[in-house]
Amino acid sequence: TFDVAEEPAALRPLAEVVRVLFDGGGRLIDSSPMYGRAEAVTGRLLRDLGQPRAFAATKVWADGKEAGMRQMEESFRLLGVPHMDLMQVHNLRDWRTHIATLRDWKEAGRIRYIGITTSRKEQFEEFAAVMRAERLDFVQLNCSMGEREAEQVLLPLAQDRGMATLINRPYMRGELFSRVRGKALPAWAAEFDCTSWGQFFMKFIVAHPAVTCVIPATTSVVNMRDNLAGGMGRLPDEALRQRMIAALA
């Protein structure tokens, strides 16, 4: 969503989105070289906002050690950070090669945490194998009320292995909102401080004990505020989570 031209008209609304994120207590911004100009735009916004205390996360998405190192150096430059909080291997691309480099850079102090990512359930079996074989700090994966496969193996495995989690596609790229269009939010959602369907979907994920952080993408200040509210207040217990699933059916 930050793959826009570095022009005032395009940057102004995104600057407000980032400001609202930080004002609301958020810190993490996740990007990738795969996302067009997003790293450069993010770096520009952080500079324009006076370098707020961001948790900078991005990915390596290349084949081969040298190409991966060049790409990561470029990510440092574009984001404008001396150290990367989290560097991840994007969609397991050449992960054996890059994990070795990430370990070296982490030991040298250039990277705080290392991890792997996926957003495709067809990769989950290989993803779990890598989680079992490697010492990782973070794993990023897709999980939502409509994509619950990660709850079967990957999230419990992350708990067992002591790995933090980033959850992508929490709204299934908007599909979940289509499913509830014209449908009233259940009155019992107030039991966990929920006032919108976005918060309903978000709190379902955040309430899972294996979830560390959720990374919804948005260019909207209104949606950013709603995303933040999804991490505030009371969360549903397991009985309420099951009731939420039934409400979406």
C-alpha positions as a LaTeX table, in Angstrom:
\begin{tabular}{lrrr}
\hline
Residue & $x$ (\AA) & $y$ (\AA) & $z$ (\AA) \\
\hline
Thr1 & 0.00 & 0.00 & 0.00 \\
Phe2 & 3.02 & 2.34 & 0.26 \\
Asp3 & 4.11 & 1.68 & $-3.32$ \\
Val4 & 3.37 & 5.23 & $-4.47$ \\
Ala5 & 5.26 & 8.02 & $-6.17$ \\
Glu6 & 7.40 & 10.17 & $-3.86$ \\
Glu7 & 5.27 & 13.24 & $-4.54$ \\
Pro8 & 3.54 & 15.46 & $-1.97$ \\
Ala9 & 0.01 & 14.54 & $-3.04$ \\
Ala10 & 0.74 & 10.82 & $-2.58$ \\
Leu11 & 2.88 & 11.15 & 0.54 \\
Arg12 & 0.67 & 13.44 & 2.64 \\
Pro13 & $-2.09$ & 10.90 & 3.41 \\
Leu14 & 0.46 & 8.18 & 4.10 \\
Ala15 & 2.38 & 10.46 & 6.48 \\
Glu16 & $-0.84$ & 10.91 & 8.45 \\
Val17 & $-1.38$ & 7.14 & 8.54 \\
Val18 & 2.11 & 6.63 & 9.98 \\
Arg19 & 1.67 & 9.47 & 12.47 \\
Val20 & $-1.59$ & 7.95 & 13.71 \\
Leu21 & 0.15 & 4.58 & 14.05 \\
Phe22 & 2.83 & 6.02 & 16.32 \\
Asp23 & 0.46 & 8.29 & 18.25 \\
Gly24 & $-1.71$ & 5.24 & 18.93 \\
Gly25 & 1.16 & 3.22 & 20.38 \\
Gly26 & 2.04 & 1.24 & 17.26 \\
Arg27 & 5.68 & 0.80 & 16.26 \\
Leu28 & 6.22 & $-1.93$ & 13.69 \\
Ile29 & 6.29 & $-1.24$ & 9.95 \\
Asp30 & 6.84 & $-4.27$ & 7.72 \\
Ser31 & 8.02 & $-3.96$ & 4.13 \\
Ser32 & 9.87 & $-5.83$ & 1.37 \\
Pro33 & 11.84 & $-5.17$ & $-1.83$ \\
Met34 & 8.94 & $-7.03$ & $-3.47$ \\
Tyr35 & 6.64 & $-4.09$ & $-2.67$ \\
Gly36 & 7.87 & $-1.71$ & $-5.36$ \\
Arg37 & 8.74 & 1.71 & $-3.93$ \\
Ala38 & 7.39 & 0.94 & $-0.43$ \\
Glu39 & 10.78 & 0.84 & 1.32 \\
Ala40 & 11.85 & 4.17 & $-0.16$ \\
Val41 & 8.49 & 5.76 & 0.68 \\
Thr42 & 8.60 & 4.41 & 4.24 \\
Gly43 & 12.11 & 5.77 & 4.72 \\
Arg44 & 11.03 & 9.16 & 3.38 \\
Leu45 & 8.01 & 9.26 & 5.71 \\
Leu46 & 10.10 & 8.33 & 8.75 \\
Arg47 & 12.58 & 11.10 & 7.93 \\
Asp48 & 9.80 & 13.62 & 7.38 \\
Leu49 & 8.24 & 12.69 & 10.72 \\
Gly50 & 11.52 & 13.24 & 12.54 \\
Gln51 & 12.63 & 9.61 & 12.73 \\
Pro52 & 10.10 & 8.27 & 15.24 \\
Arg53 & 11.04 & 5.14 & 17.14 \\
Ala54 & 9.97 & 2.60 & 14.56 \\
Phe55 & 10.46 & $-1.15$ & 14.70 \\
Ala56 & 11.76 & $-1.59$ & 11.14 \\
Ala57 & 11.05 & $-4.94$ & 9.52 \\
Thr58 & 11.74 & $-5.94$ & 5.93 \\
Lys59 & 12.75 & $-8.95$ & 3.89 \\
Val60 & 15.30 & $-10.43$ & 1.53 \\
Trp61 & 13.75 & $-11.62$ & $-1.70$ \\
Ala62 & 16.50 & $-12.76$ & $-4.04$ \\
Asp63 & 18.45 & $-15.81$ & $-5.22$ \\
Gly64 & 22.05 & $-16.26$ & $-4.15$ \\
Lys65 & 24.19 & $-14.90$ & $-1.32$ \\
Glu66 & 25.67 & $-11.88$ & $-3.10$ \\
Ala67 & 22.35 & $-10.77$ & $-4.55$ \\
Gly68 & 20.75 & $-11.14$ & $-1.14$ \\
Met69 & 23.44 & $-9.08$ & 0.56 \\
Arg70 & 23.17 & $-6.31$ & $-2.04$ \\
Gln71 & 19.43 & $-6.25$ & $-1.66$ \\
Met72 & 19.62 & $-6.03$ & 2.13 \\
Glu73 & 22.16 & $-3.21$ & 1.95 \\
Glu74 & 19.76 & $-1.35$ & $-0.32$ \\
Ser75 & 16.93 & $-1.90$ & 2.18 \\
Phe76 & 19.06 & $-0.35$ & 4.92 \\
Arg77 & 19.72 & 2.64 & 2.66 \\
Leu78 & 16.12 & 3.11 & 1.57 \\
Leu79 & 14.64 & 2.77 & 5.04 \\
Gly80 & 17.37 & 5.00 & 6.46 \\
Val81 & 18.11 & 2.81 & 9.50 \\
Pro82 & 21.57 & 1.94 & 10.84 \\
His83 & 20.27 & $-1.34$ & 12.25 \\
Met84 & 17.34 & $-3.46$ & 11.12 \\
Asp85 & 15.03 & $-4.66$ & 13.87 \\
Leu86 & 13.85 & $-7.63$ & 11.83 \\
Met87 & 15.08 & $-9.13$ & 8.57 \\
Gln88 & 13.05 & $-11.99$ & 7.10 \\
Val89 & 13.43 & $-14.40$ & 4.20 \\
His90 & 10.44 & $-13.58$ & 2.00 \\
Asn91 & 8.27 & $-16.60$ & 1.13 \\
Leu92 & 11.22 & $-18.92$ & 1.91 \\
Arg93 & 13.03 & $-17.80$ & $-1.25$ \\
Asp94 & 16.52 & $-19.37$ & $-1.16$ \\
Trp95 & 16.15 & $-19.57$ & 2.62 \\
Arg96 & 19.12 & $-21.86$ & 3.25 \\
Thr97 & 21.48 & $-19.32$ & 1.71 \\
His98 & 20.00 & $-16.26$ & 3.36 \\
Ile99 & 19.57 & $-17.68$ & 6.86 \\
Ala100 & 23.35 & $-18.10$ & 7.07 \\
Thr101 & 23.86 & $-14.44$ & 6.08 \\
Leu102 & 21.20 & $-13.26$ & 8.52 \\
Arg103 & 22.93 & $-15.11$ & 11.35 \\
Asp104 & 26.24 & $-13.47$ & 10.49 \\
Trp105 & 24.66 & $-10.00$ & 10.33 \\
Lys106 & 22.82 & $-10.59$ & 13.58 \\
Glu107 & 26.04 & $-11.61$ & 15.30 \\
Ala108 & 27.69 & $-8.46$ & 13.92 \\
Gly109 & 24.90 & $-6.34$ & 15.42 \\
Arg110 & 23.38 & $-5.16$ & 12.15 \\
Ile111 & 20.13 & $-7.08$ & 12.67 \\
Arg112 & 18.25 & $-7.59$ & 15.96 \\
Tyr113 & 15.99 & $-10.45$ & 14.91 \\
Ile114 & 15.76 & $-12.88$ & 11.98 \\
Gly115 & 12.84 & $-14.79$ & 10.54 \\
Ile116 & 10.99 & $-16.30$ & 7.61 \\
Thr117 & 7.67 & $-15.44$ & 5.98 \\
Thr118 & 4.88 & $-16.95$ & 3.95 \\
Ser119 & 1.39 & $-15.94$ & 2.86 \\
Arg120 & 0.56 & $-19.19$ & 1.05 \\
Lys121 & $-0.87$ & $-22.23$ & 2.79 \\
Glu122 & 0.75 & $-24.50$ & 0.18 \\
Gln123 & 4.07 & $-23.54$ & 1.80 \\
Phe124 & 2.97 & $-24.40$ & 5.33 \\
Glu125 & 4.49 & $-27.90$ & 5.37 \\
Glu126 & 7.92 & $-26.64$ & 4.30 \\
Phe127 & 7.53 & $-23.64$ & 6.59 \\
Ala128 & 6.96 & $-25.91$ & 9.59 \\
Ala129 & 10.01 & $-27.98$ & 8.65 \\
Val130 & 12.18 & $-24.85$ & 8.59 \\
Met131 & 10.75 & $-23.78$ & 11.96 \\
Arg132 & 11.71 & $-27.15$ & 13.44 \\
Ala133 & 15.19 & $-27.12$ & 11.92 \\
Glu134 & 16.30 & $-23.51$ & 12.47 \\
Arg135 & 16.62 & $-21.16$ & 15.43 \\
Leu136 & 14.44 & $-18.24$ & 14.39 \\
Asp137 & 13.29 & $-15.17$ & 16.29 \\
Phe138 & 10.18 & $-14.44$ & 14.21 \\
Val139 & 7.88 & $-16.15$ & 11.76 \\
Gln140 & 5.42 & $-14.26$ & 9.58 \\
Leu141 & 2.37 & $-16.06$ & 8.21 \\
Asn142 & $-1.19$ & $-15.53$ & 7.03 \\
Cys143 & $-4.00$ & $-16.17$ & 9.49 \\
Ser144 & $-7.49$ & $-14.77$ & 9.83 \\
Met145 & $-11.03$ & $-15.77$ & 10.68 \\
Gly146 & $-11.31$ & $-17.05$ & 7.11 \\
Glu147 & $-7.85$ & $-18.64$ & 6.87 \\
Arg148 & $-7.36$ & $-20.66$ & 10.04 \\
Glu149 & $-4.94$ & $-23.33$ & 8.80 \\
Ala150 & $-2.03$ & $-21.74$ & 10.68 \\
Glu151 & $-3.79$ & $-22.47$ & 13.97 \\
Gln152 & $-3.39$ & $-26.20$ & 13.38 \\
Val153 & 0.42 & $-26.48$ & 13.29 \\
Leu154 & 2.33 & $-23.23$ & 12.75 \\
Leu155 & 1.05 & $-21.16$ & 15.68 \\
Pro156 & 1.40 & $-23.99$ & 18.24 \\
Leu157 & 4.86 & $-24.73$ & 16.83 \\
Ala158 & 5.87 & $-21.07$ & 17.22 \\
Gln159 & 4.82 & $-21.26$ & 20.87 \\
Asp160 & 6.77 & $-24.46$ & 21.42 \\
Arg161 & 9.87 & $-23.04$ & 19.73 \\
Gly162 & 9.68 & $-19.63$ & 21.44 \\
Met163 & 9.25 & $-17.73$ & 18.16 \\
Ala164 & 7.43 & $-14.42$ & 17.90 \\
Thr165 & 4.79 & $-14.17$ & 15.18 \\
Leu166 & 3.70 & $-11.55$ & 12.66 \\
Ile167 & 0.28 & $-12.19$ & 11.17 \\
Asn168 & $-0.34$ & $-10.94$ & 7.64 \\
Arg169 & $-3.60$ & $-10.79$ & 5.65 \\
Pro170 & $-5.81$ & $-10.47$ & 8.77 \\
Tyr171 & $-8.75$ & $-9.36$ & 6.62 \\
Met172 & $-8.02$ & $-11.67$ & 3.65 \\
Arg173 & $-7.37$ & $-8.58$ & 1.51 \\
Gly174 & $-10.83$ & $-7.29$ & 2.37 \\
Glu175 & $-12.75$ & $-10.51$ & 1.70 \\
Leu176 & $-13.92$ & $-10.77$ & 5.30 \\
Phe177 & $-15.65$ & $-7.40$ & 5.05 \\
Ser178 & $-17.52$ & $-8.62$ & 1.98 \\
Arg179 & $-18.82$ & $-11.57$ & 3.97 \\
Val180 & $-20.44$ & $-9.33$ & 6.59 \\
Arg181 & $-21.62$ & $-6.50$ & 4.35 \\
Gly182 & $-25.06$ & $-5.41$ & 5.56 \\
Lys183 & $-24.82$ & $-7.61$ & 8.64 \\
Ala184 & $-25.10$ & $-6.05$ & 12.10 \\
Leu185 & $-22.24$ & $-6.50$ & 14.55 \\
Pro186 & $-23.38$ & $-8.88$ & 17.34 \\
Ala187 & $-24.36$ & $-7.01$ & 20.52 \\
Trp188 & $-22.22$ & $-9.39$ & 22.58 \\
Ala189 & $-19.11$ & $-8.03$ & 20.84 \\
Ala190 & $-19.23$ & $-5.30$ & 23.51 \\
Glu191 & $-18.07$ & $-7.96$ & 25.98 \\
Phe192 & $-14.57$ & $-7.57$ & 24.53 \\
Asp193 & $-14.68$ & $-3.85$ & 23.75 \\
Cys194 & $-15.42$ & $-4.33$ & 20.06 \\
Thr195 & $-17.32$ & $-1.68$ & 18.08 \\
Ser196 & $-16.68$ & $-2.62$ & 14.43 \\
Trp197 & $-16.28$ & $-5.65$ & 12.21 \\
Gly198 & $-12.63$ & $-4.70$ & 11.66 \\
Gln199 & $-12.00$ & $-4.88$ & 15.40 \\
Phe200 & $-13.98$ & $-8.13$ & 15.51 \\
Phe201 & $-11.65$ & $-9.73$ & 12.95 \\
Met202 & $-8.55$ & $-8.23$ & 14.55 \\
Lys203 & $-9.34$ & $-9.19$ & 18.14 \\
Phe204 & $-10.00$ & $-12.77$ & 17.07 \\
Ile205 & $-6.36$ & $-12.98$ & 15.92 \\
Val206 & $-4.77$ & $-10.93$ & 18.70 \\
Ala207 & $-6.47$ & $-13.09$ & 21.33 \\
His208 & $-4.59$ & $-16.19$ & 20.16 \\
Pro209 & $-1.81$ & $-16.84$ & 22.69 \\
Ala210 & 0.80 & $-17.41$ & 19.97 \\
Val211 & 0.24 & $-14.07$ & 18.23 \\
Thr212 & 2.77 & $-11.27$ & 18.79 \\
Cys213 & 1.76 & $-8.67$ & 16.22 \\
Val214 & $-0.70$ & $-8.24$ & 13.35 \\
Ile215 & 0.26 & $-6.27$ & 10.25 \\
Pro216 & $-2.82$ & $-5.03$ & 8.35 \\
Ala217 & $-1.97$ & $-2.81$ & 5.41 \\
Thr218 & $-3.80$ & 0.46 & 4.93 \\
Thr219 & $-3.60$ & 3.89 & 3.36 \\
Ser220 & $-6.56$ & 5.15 & 5.40 \\
Val221 & $-6.35$ & 7.07 & 8.67 \\
Val222 & $-9.83$ & 5.86 & 9.62 \\
Asn223 & $-8.81$ & 2.26 & 9.06 \\
Met224 & $-5.54$ & 2.76 & 10.92 \\
Arg225 & $-7.44$ & 3.99 & 13.99 \\
Asp226 & $-9.76$ & 1.00 & 13.74 \\
Asn227 & $-6.80$ & $-1.37$ & 13.36 \\
Leu228 & $-5.24$ & 0.06 & 16.51 \\
Ala229 & $-8.51$ & $-0.30$ & 18.41 \\
Gly230 & $-8.43$ & $-3.97$ & 17.50 \\
Gly231 & $-5.44$ & $-4.35$ & 19.79 \\
Met232 & $-6.87$ & $-2.36$ & 22.70 \\
Gly233 & $-9.13$ & $-3.22$ & 25.63 \\
Arg234 & $-10.49$ & $-6.63$ & 26.50 \\
Leu235 & $-9.94$ & $-9.62$ & 24.23 \\
Pro236 & $-12.24$ & $-12.59$ & 23.65 \\
Asp237 & $-11.55$ & $-15.80$ & 25.55 \\
Glu238 & $-11.64$ & $-19.14$ & 23.73 \\
Ala239 & $-15.36$ & $-19.59$ & 24.28 \\
Leu240 & $-16.04$ & $-16.19$ & 22.71 \\
Arg241 & $-13.64$ & $-16.97$ & 19.84 \\
Gln242 & $-15.74$ & $-20.02$ & 19.02 \\
Arg243 & $-18.87$ & $-17.87$ & 19.17 \\
Met244 & $-17.21$ & $-15.41$ & 16.77 \\
Ile245 & $-16.53$ & $-18.21$ & 14.29 \\
Ala246 & $-20.18$ & $-19.24$ & 14.40 \\
Ala247 & $-21.26$ & $-15.62$ & 13.84 \\
Leu248 & $-19.19$ & $-15.41$ & 10.66 \\
Ala249 & $-20.51$ & $-18.69$ & 9.21 \\
\hline
\end{tabular}
